[in-house]
């Protein structure tokens, strides 16, 4: 067995440390890097997948993102249909026949005739019950990916503006939800706007929540991120762990990480 040497780098973060994560200016909530629908999930994870049927309406019904329209998020939506998440809306019959719309020069990606084209804004809504067992924990909204920009509300309150195409982020919504009660997630998605990346090689600017959306509960003090970088030649590995805690959680005087190594 080749001996392994581990170096542990630990970062302690508090919820008040805005320098650690970016806070966008629409909802004033921090976006934390996250993993949505991982290949391997811990059996201890407390996750509610929002994969499946969502209410859906196009701009003909939805008003605007102005705060005065907050009642819109809780009332019935005339003409609403059901759309599956994750998935693009054109693939589910939204829009009319027409040519594809690209960001590229036409000589690079010429338009193609599509069965369904819808450019503009559309709205999604999903309501689920939070487990009562989530009391005393942090609750997160996790967004896997959308095209091209999205605005999210939880129980009628602004939570996130997402404009990174395929980045996966989570947002602390603990103050907006109550364990044991319903929670409503609303998303306005617009594919007629540029995002920060991922657009220039596309044959068509499709729209929709095309990756998973989840709710997750975590302890007030938690491992927020972890990765390992191995060096085969040296027979060593670097283990990096980021610890995070809520402002009300007690600080750890001396964080300790125990690592068990199994070799074939």
PDB file of C-alpha atoms in Angstrom:
ATOM      1  CA  UNK A   1       0.000   0.000   0.000  1.00  0.00           C
ATOM      2  CA  UNK A   2       1.382   3.345  -1.031  1.00  0.00           C
ATOM      3  CA  UNK A   3       1.318   5.777   1.885  1.00  0.00           C
ATOM      4  CA  UNK A   4      -0.875   8.790   1.316  1.00  0.00           C
ATOM      5  CA  UNK A   5      -0.237  12.190   2.734  1.00  0.00           C
ATOM      6  CA  UNK A   6      -3.180  14.496   3.134  1.00  0.00           C
ATOM      7  CA  UNK A   7      -3.124  18.232   3.441  1.00  0.00           C
ATOM      8  CA  UNK A   8      -6.279  19.798   4.746  1.00  0.00           C
ATOM      9  CA  UNK A   9      -7.251  23.302   3.794  1.00  0.00           C
ATOM     10  CA  UNK A  10     -10.235  24.535   5.738  1.00  0.00           C
ATOM     11  CA  UNK A  11     -12.209  27.707   5.194  1.00  0.00           C
ATOM     12  CA  UNK A  12     -14.728  28.893   7.725  1.00  0.00           C
ATOM     13  CA  UNK A  13     -17.453  31.148   6.404  1.00  0.00           C
ATOM     14  CA  UNK A  14     -20.314  32.968   8.038  1.00  0.00           C
ATOM     15  CA  UNK A  15     -23.559  34.042   6.470  1.00  0.00           C
ATOM     16  CA  UNK A  16     -22.450  37.672   6.828  1.00  0.00           C
ATOM     17  CA  UNK A  17     -19.287  37.274   4.787  1.00  0.00           C
ATOM     18  CA  UNK A  18     -20.384  38.779   1.458  1.00  0.00           C
ATOM     19  CA  UNK A  19     -16.862  38.598   0.096  1.00  0.00           C
ATOM     20  CA  UNK A  20     -17.073  34.805   0.043  1.00  0.00           C
ATOM     21  CA  UNK A  21     -19.979  34.569  -2.433  1.00  0.00           C
ATOM     22  CA  UNK A  22     -21.508  36.974  -4.918  1.00  0.00           C
ATOM     23  CA  UNK A  23     -24.729  38.793  -4.053  1.00  0.00           C
ATOM     24  CA  UNK A  24     -26.706  39.945  -7.073  1.00  0.00           C
ATOM     25  CA  UNK A  25     -28.638  43.197  -7.050  1.00  0.00           C
ATOM     26  CA  UNK A  26     -32.152  42.024  -8.040  1.00  0.00           C
ATOM     27  CA  UNK A  27     -33.018  39.930  -4.991  1.00  0.00           C
ATOM     28  CA  UNK A  28     -29.992  40.750  -2.786  1.00  0.00           C
ATOM     29  CA  UNK A  29     -29.380  37.119  -1.942  1.00  0.00           C
ATOM     30  CA  UNK A  30     -26.095  35.327  -2.227  1.00  0.00           C
ATOM     31  CA  UNK A  31     -25.602  32.701  -4.914  1.00  0.00           C
ATOM     32  CA  UNK A  32     -23.668  29.701  -3.612  1.00  0.00           C
ATOM     33  CA  UNK A  33     -22.131  27.171  -6.045  1.00  0.00           C
ATOM     34  CA  UNK A  34     -24.069  23.921  -5.828  1.00  0.00           C
ATOM     35  CA  UNK A  35     -24.575  20.485  -7.338  1.00  0.00           C
ATOM     36  CA  UNK A  36     -28.055  19.586  -8.572  1.00  0.00           C
ATOM     37  CA  UNK A  37     -29.140  16.011  -9.303  1.00  0.00           C
ATOM     38  CA  UNK A  38     -25.670  14.506  -8.717  1.00  0.00           C
ATOM     39  CA  UNK A  39     -24.655  11.126 -10.073  1.00  0.00           C
ATOM     40  CA  UNK A  40     -24.062   9.938  -6.491  1.00  0.00           C
ATOM     41  CA  UNK A  41     -26.083  11.381  -3.614  1.00  0.00           C
ATOM     42  CA  UNK A  42     -25.387  10.850   0.072  1.00  0.00           C
ATOM     43  CA  UNK A  43     -28.080   8.830   1.875  1.00  0.00           C
ATOM     44  CA  UNK A  44     -28.034  11.597   4.495  1.00  0.00           C
ATOM     45  CA  UNK A  45     -29.029  14.282   1.993  1.00  0.00           C
ATOM     46  CA  UNK A  46     -32.418  15.896   2.604  1.00  0.00           C
ATOM     47  CA  UNK A  47     -33.620  16.868  -0.857  1.00  0.00           C
ATOM     48  CA  UNK A  48     -36.982  17.449  -2.536  1.00  0.00           C
ATOM     49  CA  UNK A  49     -36.705  17.206  -6.301  1.00  0.00           C
ATOM     50  CA  UNK A  50     -39.000  19.565  -8.206  1.00  0.00           C
ATOM     51  CA  UNK A  51     -38.593  17.434 -11.314  1.00  0.00           C
ATOM     52  CA  UNK A  52     -41.931  16.806 -12.992  1.00  0.00           C
ATOM     53  CA  UNK A  53     -45.049  18.805 -13.824  1.00  0.00           C
ATOM     54  CA  UNK A  54     -45.080  22.604 -13.371  1.00  0.00           C
ATOM     55  CA  UNK A  55     -47.786  25.134 -14.190  1.00  0.00           C
ATOM     56  CA  UNK A  56     -46.743  27.158 -17.231  1.00  0.00           C
ATOM     57  CA  UNK A  57     -47.997  30.301 -18.981  1.00  0.00           C
ATOM     58  CA  UNK A  58     -46.552  32.521 -21.695  1.00  0.00           C
ATOM     59  CA  UNK A  59     -46.318  36.309 -21.786  1.00  0.00           C
ATOM     60  CA  UNK A  60     -49.909  36.631 -23.043  1.00  0.00           C
ATOM     61  CA  UNK A  61     -51.077  35.909 -19.478  1.00  0.00           C
ATOM     62  CA  UNK A  62     -48.164  36.870 -17.242  1.00  0.00           C
ATOM     63  CA  UNK A  63     -47.899  40.574 -16.361  1.00  0.00           C
ATOM     64  CA  UNK A  64     -44.386  41.686 -15.478  1.00  0.00           C
ATOM     65  CA  UNK A  65     -41.696  41.241 -12.855  1.00  0.00           C
ATOM     66  CA  UNK A  66     -42.676  44.492 -11.148  1.00  0.00           C
ATOM     67  CA  UNK A  67     -43.100  44.101  -7.350  1.00  0.00           C
ATOM     68  CA  UNK A  68     -46.674  45.438  -7.589  1.00  0.00           C
ATOM     69  CA  UNK A  69     -47.670  42.180  -9.296  1.00  0.00           C
ATOM     70  CA  UNK A  70     -46.805  40.040  -6.263  1.00  0.00           C
ATOM     71  CA  UNK A  71     -50.415  38.773  -6.029  1.00  0.00           C
ATOM     72  CA  UNK A  72     -50.000  37.209  -9.467  1.00  0.00           C
ATOM     73  CA  UNK A  73     -47.815  34.476  -8.011  1.00  0.00           C
ATOM     74  CA  UNK A  74     -50.581  33.077  -5.780  1.00  0.00           C
ATOM     75  CA  UNK A  75     -53.719  33.448  -7.922  1.00  0.00           C
ATOM     76  CA  UNK A  76     -54.904  31.127 -10.686  1.00  0.00           C
ATOM     77  CA  UNK A  77     -53.272  31.518 -14.105  1.00  0.00           C
ATOM     78  CA  UNK A  78     -55.814  31.624 -16.964  1.00  0.00           C
ATOM     79  CA  UNK A  79     -54.809  29.346 -19.806  1.00  0.00           C
ATOM     80  CA  UNK A  80     -52.083  27.603 -17.822  1.00  0.00           C
ATOM     81  CA  UNK A  81     -50.785  24.309 -19.143  1.00  0.00           C
ATOM     82  CA  UNK A  82     -48.520  21.655 -17.649  1.00  0.00           C
ATOM     83  CA  UNK A  83     -44.870  21.487 -18.647  1.00  0.00           C
ATOM     84  CA  UNK A  84     -42.209  19.037 -17.540  1.00  0.00           C
ATOM     85  CA  UNK A  85     -39.068  20.212 -15.766  1.00  0.00           C
ATOM     86  CA  UNK A  86     -36.331  19.724 -16.752  1.00  0.00           C
ATOM     87  CA  UNK A  87     -36.927  20.345 -20.437  1.00  0.00           C
ATOM     88  CA  UNK A  88     -37.096  23.028 -23.105  1.00  0.00           C
ATOM     89  CA  UNK A  89     -40.515  24.484 -23.832  1.00  0.00           C
ATOM     90  CA  UNK A  90     -40.253  24.132 -27.633  1.00  0.00           C
ATOM     91  CA  UNK A  91     -39.750  20.376 -27.266  1.00  0.00           C
ATOM     92  CA  UNK A  92     -43.071  20.279 -25.369  1.00  0.00           C
ATOM     93  CA  UNK A  93     -45.114  22.061 -28.012  1.00  0.00           C
ATOM     94  CA  UNK A  94     -44.809  25.705 -26.955  1.00  0.00           C
ATOM     95  CA  UNK A  95     -44.733  28.166 -29.856  1.00  0.00           C
ATOM     96  CA  UNK A  96     -45.522  28.159 -33.548  1.00  0.00           C
ATOM     97  CA  UNK A  97     -43.708  26.784 -36.617  1.00  0.00           C
ATOM     98  CA  UNK A  98     -40.904  29.059 -37.729  1.00  0.00           C
ATOM     99  CA  UNK A  99     -37.182  29.490 -38.358  1.00  0.00           C
ATOM    100  CA  UNK A 100     -34.615  28.978 -35.624  1.00  0.00           C
ATOM    101  CA  UNK A 101     -33.172  32.054 -33.916  1.00  0.00           C
ATOM    102  CA  UNK A 102     -29.410  32.181 -33.300  1.00  0.00           C
ATOM    103  CA  UNK A 103     -26.793  34.549 -31.917  1.00  0.00           C
ATOM    104  CA  UNK A 104     -24.366  33.537 -34.650  1.00  0.00           C
ATOM    105  CA  UNK A 105     -23.806  35.106 -38.062  1.00  0.00           C
ATOM    106  CA  UNK A 106     -26.200  33.513 -40.537  1.00  0.00           C
ATOM    107  CA  UNK A 107     -23.328  32.167 -42.620  1.00  0.00           C
ATOM    108  CA  UNK A 108     -22.128  30.175 -39.602  1.00  0.00           C
ATOM    109  CA  UNK A 109     -25.437  28.766 -38.359  1.00  0.00           C
ATOM    110  CA  UNK A 110     -28.160  29.403 -40.885  1.00  0.00           C
ATOM    111  CA  UNK A 111     -31.810  29.303 -39.761  1.00  0.00           C
ATOM    112  CA  UNK A 112     -33.587  25.964 -39.751  1.00  0.00           C
ATOM    113  CA  UNK A 113     -37.307  25.372 -39.904  1.00  0.00           C
ATOM    114  CA  UNK A 114     -38.618  24.206 -36.518  1.00  0.00           C
ATOM    115  CA  UNK A 115     -41.992  22.799 -35.485  1.00  0.00           C
ATOM    116  CA  UNK A 116     -42.179  25.117 -32.456  1.00  0.00           C
ATOM    117  CA  UNK A 117     -40.509  28.483 -31.855  1.00  0.00           C
ATOM    118  CA  UNK A 118     -41.304  30.708 -28.879  1.00  0.00           C
ATOM    119  CA  UNK A 119     -39.101  33.706 -28.106  1.00  0.00           C
ATOM    120  CA  UNK A 120     -39.732  35.788 -25.021  1.00  0.00           C
ATOM    121  CA  UNK A 121     -40.807  35.356 -21.427  1.00  0.00           C
ATOM    122  CA  UNK A 122     -42.746  32.523 -19.825  1.00  0.00           C
ATOM    123  CA  UNK A 123     -43.632  31.649 -16.241  1.00  0.00           C
ATOM    124  CA  UNK A 124     -43.397  28.446 -14.211  1.00  0.00           C
ATOM    125  CA  UNK A 125     -44.972  27.592 -10.847  1.00  0.00           C
ATOM    126  CA  UNK A 126     -44.739  24.594  -8.503  1.00  0.00           C
ATOM    127  CA  UNK A 127     -46.041  24.095  -4.941  1.00  0.00           C
ATOM    128  CA  UNK A 128     -44.805  21.369  -2.586  1.00  0.00           C
ATOM    129  CA  UNK A 129     -45.004  20.689   1.149  1.00  0.00           C
ATOM    130  CA  UNK A 130     -41.882  21.050   3.257  1.00  0.00           C
ATOM    131  CA  UNK A 131     -41.303  18.243   5.774  1.00  0.00           C
ATOM    132  CA  UNK A 132     -41.839  19.241   9.386  1.00  0.00           C
ATOM    133  CA  UNK A 133     -38.546  17.467  10.134  1.00  0.00           C
ATOM    134  CA  UNK A 134     -36.716  20.298   8.373  1.00  0.00           C
ATOM    135  CA  UNK A 135     -37.329  22.599  11.347  1.00  0.00           C
ATOM    136  CA  UNK A 136     -34.146  24.190  12.694  1.00  0.00           C
ATOM    137  CA  UNK A 137     -32.206  23.656   9.476  1.00  0.00           C
ATOM    138  CA  UNK A 138     -31.198  25.858   6.565  1.00  0.00           C
ATOM    139  CA  UNK A 139     -33.427  25.477   3.493  1.00  0.00           C
ATOM    140  CA  UNK A 140     -32.077  26.107  -0.004  1.00  0.00           C
ATOM    141  CA  UNK A 141     -33.484  26.590  -3.480  1.00  0.00           C
ATOM    142  CA  UNK A 142     -31.119  24.970  -6.005  1.00  0.00           C
ATOM    143  CA  UNK A 143     -31.277  25.891  -9.705  1.00  0.00           C
ATOM    144  CA  UNK A 144     -29.535  23.619 -12.185  1.00  0.00           C
ATOM    145  CA  UNK A 145     -29.769  25.556 -15.438  1.00  0.00           C
ATOM    146  CA  UNK A 146     -32.079  27.578 -17.649  1.00  0.00           C
ATOM    147  CA  UNK A 147     -32.100  29.345 -20.981  1.00  0.00           C
ATOM    148  CA  UNK A 148     -31.330  32.260 -21.085  1.00  0.00           C
ATOM    149  CA  UNK A 149     -32.174  34.305 -17.983  1.00  0.00           C
ATOM    150  CA  UNK A 150     -34.467  33.554 -15.062  1.00  0.00           C
ATOM    151  CA  UNK A 151     -36.022  35.288 -12.068  1.00  0.00           C
ATOM    152  CA  UNK A 152     -37.160  33.242  -9.063  1.00  0.00           C
ATOM    153  CA  UNK A 153     -39.626  33.894  -6.244  1.00  0.00           C
ATOM    154  CA  UNK A 154     -40.397  31.779  -3.180  1.00  0.00           C
ATOM    155  CA  UNK A 155     -43.752  32.387  -1.503  1.00  0.00           C
ATOM    156  CA  UNK A 156     -44.034  35.694  -3.360  1.00  0.00           C
ATOM    157  CA  UNK A 157     -40.597  37.055  -2.375  1.00  0.00           C
ATOM    158  CA  UNK A 158     -37.695  37.643  -4.742  1.00  0.00           C
ATOM    159  CA  UNK A 159     -34.930  35.073  -4.402  1.00  0.00           C
ATOM    160  CA  UNK A 160     -32.653  34.954  -7.439  1.00  0.00           C
ATOM    161  CA  UNK A 161     -31.774  36.338 -10.832  1.00  0.00           C
ATOM    162  CA  UNK A 162     -29.933  33.696 -12.881  1.00  0.00           C
ATOM    163  CA  UNK A 163     -28.092  34.664 -16.076  1.00  0.00           C
ATOM    164  CA  UNK A 164     -25.287  32.130 -16.391  1.00  0.00           C
ATOM    165  CA  UNK A 165     -26.889  29.527 -18.707  1.00  0.00           C
ATOM    166  CA  UNK A 166     -25.369  26.354 -17.253  1.00  0.00           C
ATOM    167  CA  UNK A 167     -24.023  27.365 -13.844  1.00  0.00           C
ATOM    168  CA  UNK A 168     -25.613  25.631 -10.847  1.00  0.00           C
ATOM    169  CA  UNK A 169     -26.323  27.708  -7.752  1.00  0.00           C
ATOM    170  CA  UNK A 170     -28.282  27.563  -4.507  1.00  0.00           C
ATOM    171  CA  UNK A 171     -30.005  30.297  -2.503  1.00  0.00           C
ATOM    172  CA  UNK A 172     -30.813  30.376   1.201  1.00  0.00           C
ATOM    173  CA  UNK A 173     -34.606  30.652   1.591  1.00  0.00           C
ATOM    174  CA  UNK A 174     -34.841  29.704   5.275  1.00  0.00           C
ATOM    175  CA  UNK A 175     -36.499  33.001   6.164  1.00  0.00           C
ATOM    176  CA  UNK A 176     -39.196  32.527   3.501  1.00  0.00           C
ATOM    177  CA  UNK A 177     -40.468  29.051   4.334  1.00  0.00           C
ATOM    178  CA  UNK A 178     -41.952  27.189   7.286  1.00  0.00           C
ATOM    179  CA  UNK A 179     -41.337  23.452   7.727  1.00  0.00           C
ATOM    180  CA  UNK A 180     -44.582  21.507   7.611  1.00  0.00           C
ATOM    181  CA  UNK A 181     -46.201  24.109   5.343  1.00  0.00           C
ATOM    182  CA  UNK A 182     -46.510  24.497   1.549  1.00  0.00           C
ATOM    183  CA  UNK A 183     -43.874  26.418  -0.395  1.00  0.00           C
ATOM    184  CA  UNK A 184     -44.491  27.899  -3.842  1.00  0.00           C
ATOM    185  CA  UNK A 185     -41.640  28.429  -6.299  1.00  0.00           C
ATOM    186  CA  UNK A 186     -42.245  30.718  -9.284  1.00  0.00           C
ATOM    187  CA  UNK A 187     -39.804  31.296 -12.135  1.00  0.00           C
ATOM    188  CA  UNK A 188     -39.946  33.767 -15.010  1.00  0.00           C
ATOM    189  CA  UNK A 189     -37.697  32.585 -17.850  1.00  0.00           C
ATOM    190  CA  UNK A 190     -36.748  34.587 -20.949  1.00  0.00           C
ATOM    191  CA  UNK A 191     -34.847  33.139 -23.917  1.00  0.00           C
ATOM    192  CA  UNK A 192     -34.852  36.406 -25.872  1.00  0.00           C
ATOM    193  CA  UNK A 193     -32.018  37.826 -23.768  1.00  0.00           C
ATOM    194  CA  UNK A 194     -28.292  37.043 -23.816  1.00  0.00           C
ATOM    195  CA  UNK A 195     -26.678  35.193 -20.939  1.00  0.00           C
ATOM    196  CA  UNK A 196     -23.061  35.338 -19.827  1.00  0.00           C
ATOM    197  CA  UNK A 197     -21.972  32.260 -21.745  1.00  0.00           C
ATOM    198  CA  UNK A 198     -23.066  29.284 -23.771  1.00  0.00           C
ATOM    199  CA  UNK A 199     -24.988  31.074 -26.504  1.00  0.00           C
ATOM    200  CA  UNK A 200     -22.696  31.778 -29.430  1.00  0.00           C
ATOM    201  CA  UNK A 201     -22.500  28.237 -30.816  1.00  0.00           C
ATOM    202  CA  UNK A 202     -26.195  27.479 -30.564  1.00  0.00           C
ATOM    203  CA  UNK A 203     -28.312  26.628 -33.586  1.00  0.00           C
ATOM    204  CA  UNK A 204     -31.393  27.909 -31.733  1.00  0.00           C
ATOM    205  CA  UNK A 205     -32.001  29.865 -28.543  1.00  0.00           C
ATOM    206  CA  UNK A 206     -34.385  27.375 -26.959  1.00  0.00           C
ATOM    207  CA  UNK A 207     -36.081  28.321 -23.695  1.00  0.00           C
ATOM    208  CA  UNK A 208     -36.980  26.712 -20.409  1.00  0.00           C
ATOM    209  CA  UNK A 209     -35.784  25.175 -17.160  1.00  0.00           C
ATOM    210  CA  UNK A 210     -33.669  22.544 -18.847  1.00  0.00           C
ATOM    211  CA  UNK A 211     -31.934  21.230 -15.705  1.00  0.00           C
ATOM    212  CA  UNK A 212     -33.313  20.141 -12.358  1.00  0.00           C
ATOM    213  CA  UNK A 213     -34.622  22.409  -9.600  1.00  0.00           C
ATOM    214  CA  UNK A 214     -34.432  21.188  -5.999  1.00  0.00           C
ATOM    215  CA  UNK A 215     -35.099  22.133  -2.389  1.00  0.00           C
ATOM    216  CA  UNK A 216     -32.562  21.000   0.182  1.00  0.00           C
ATOM    217  CA  UNK A 217     -32.192  21.170   3.961  1.00  0.00           C
ATOM    218  CA  UNK A 218     -28.782  21.337   5.637  1.00  0.00           C
ATOM    219  CA  UNK A 219     -27.618  21.695   9.253  1.00  0.00           C
ATOM    220  CA  UNK A 220     -26.671  25.228  10.356  1.00  0.00           C
ATOM    221  CA  UNK A 221     -23.021  24.101  10.322  1.00  0.00           C
ATOM    222  CA  UNK A 222     -22.118  22.047   7.297  1.00  0.00           C
ATOM    223  CA  UNK A 223     -19.502  20.981   4.763  1.00  0.00           C
ATOM    224  CA  UNK A 224     -20.288  23.338   1.896  1.00  0.00           C
ATOM    225  CA  UNK A 225     -17.752  22.052  -0.624  1.00  0.00           C
ATOM    226  CA  UNK A 226     -15.099  19.348  -0.846  1.00  0.00           C
ATOM    227  CA  UNK A 227     -12.673  18.167  -3.484  1.00  0.00           C
ATOM    228  CA  UNK A 228      -9.582  15.975  -3.739  1.00  0.00           C
ATOM    229  CA  UNK A 229      -6.624  16.396  -6.095  1.00  0.00           C
ATOM    230  CA  UNK A 230      -4.333  13.390  -6.345  1.00  0.00           C
ATOM    231  CA  UNK A 231      -0.667  13.246  -7.340  1.00  0.00           C
ATOM    232  CA  UNK A 232       0.085   9.723  -8.578  1.00  0.00           C
ATOM    233  CA  UNK A 233       3.825  10.314  -8.978  1.00  0.00           C
ATOM    234  CA  UNK A 234       4.237  11.563  -5.423  1.00  0.00           C
ATOM    235  CA  UNK A 235       1.707   9.192  -3.897  1.00  0.00           C
ATOM    236  CA  UNK A 236      -0.089  12.102  -2.250  1.00  0.00           C
ATOM    237  CA  UNK A 237      -3.500  13.724  -2.327  1.00  0.00           C
ATOM    238  CA  UNK A 238      -4.669  17.211  -1.447  1.00  0.00           C
ATOM    239  CA  UNK A 239      -8.042  17.317   0.317  1.00  0.00           C
ATOM    240  CA  UNK A 240      -9.833  20.679   0.300  1.00  0.00           C
ATOM    241  CA  UNK A 241     -12.898  21.175   2.490  1.00  0.00           C
ATOM    242  CA  UNK A 242     -14.952  24.350   2.890  1.00  0.00           C
ATOM    243  CA  UNK A 243     -16.976  24.605   6.092  1.00  0.00           C
ATOM    244  CA  UNK A 244     -19.852  27.061   6.372  1.00  0.00           C
ATOM    245  CA  UNK A 245     -22.182  28.020   9.173  1.00  0.00           C
ATOM    246  CA  UNK A 246     -25.196  30.228   9.622  1.00  0.00           C
ATOM    247  CA  UNK A 247     -24.776  33.397  11.644  1.00  0.00           C
ATOM    248  CA  UNK A 248     -26.733  31.923  14.562  1.00  0.00           C
ATOM    249  CA  UNK A 249     -24.787  28.651  14.596  1.00  0.00           C
ATOM    250  CA  UNK A 250     -22.064  28.258  17.234  1.00  0.00           C
ATOM    251  CA  UNK A 251     -18.534  28.604  15.906  1.00  0.00           C
ATOM    252  CA  UNK A 252     -16.228  25.611  16.034  1.00  0.00           C
ATOM    253  CA  UNK A 253     -13.209  26.456  18.176  1.00  0.00           C
ATOM    254  CA  UNK A 254     -11.076  23.840  16.447  1.00  0.00           C
ATOM    255  CA  UNK A 255     -12.589  22.201  13.348  1.00  0.00           C
ATOM    256  CA  UNK A 256     -11.557  18.561  12.932  1.00  0.00           C
ATOM    257  CA  UNK A 257     -11.899  16.505   9.766  1.00  0.00           C
ATOM    258  CA  UNK A 258     -11.553  12.739   9.974  1.00  0.00           C
ATOM    259  CA  UNK A 259     -10.682  10.950   6.729  1.00  0.00           C
ATOM    260  CA  UNK A 260     -10.833   7.191   6.219  1.00  0.00           C
ATOM    261  CA  UNK A 261      -8.696   5.856   3.356  1.00  0.00           C
ATOM    262  CA  UNK A 262      -9.534   2.555   1.702  1.00  0.00           C
ATOM    263  CA  UNK A 263      -7.150   0.961  -0.787  1.00  0.00           C
ATOM    264  CA  UNK A 264      -7.771  -1.914  -3.159  1.00  0.00           C
TER     265      UNK A 264
END
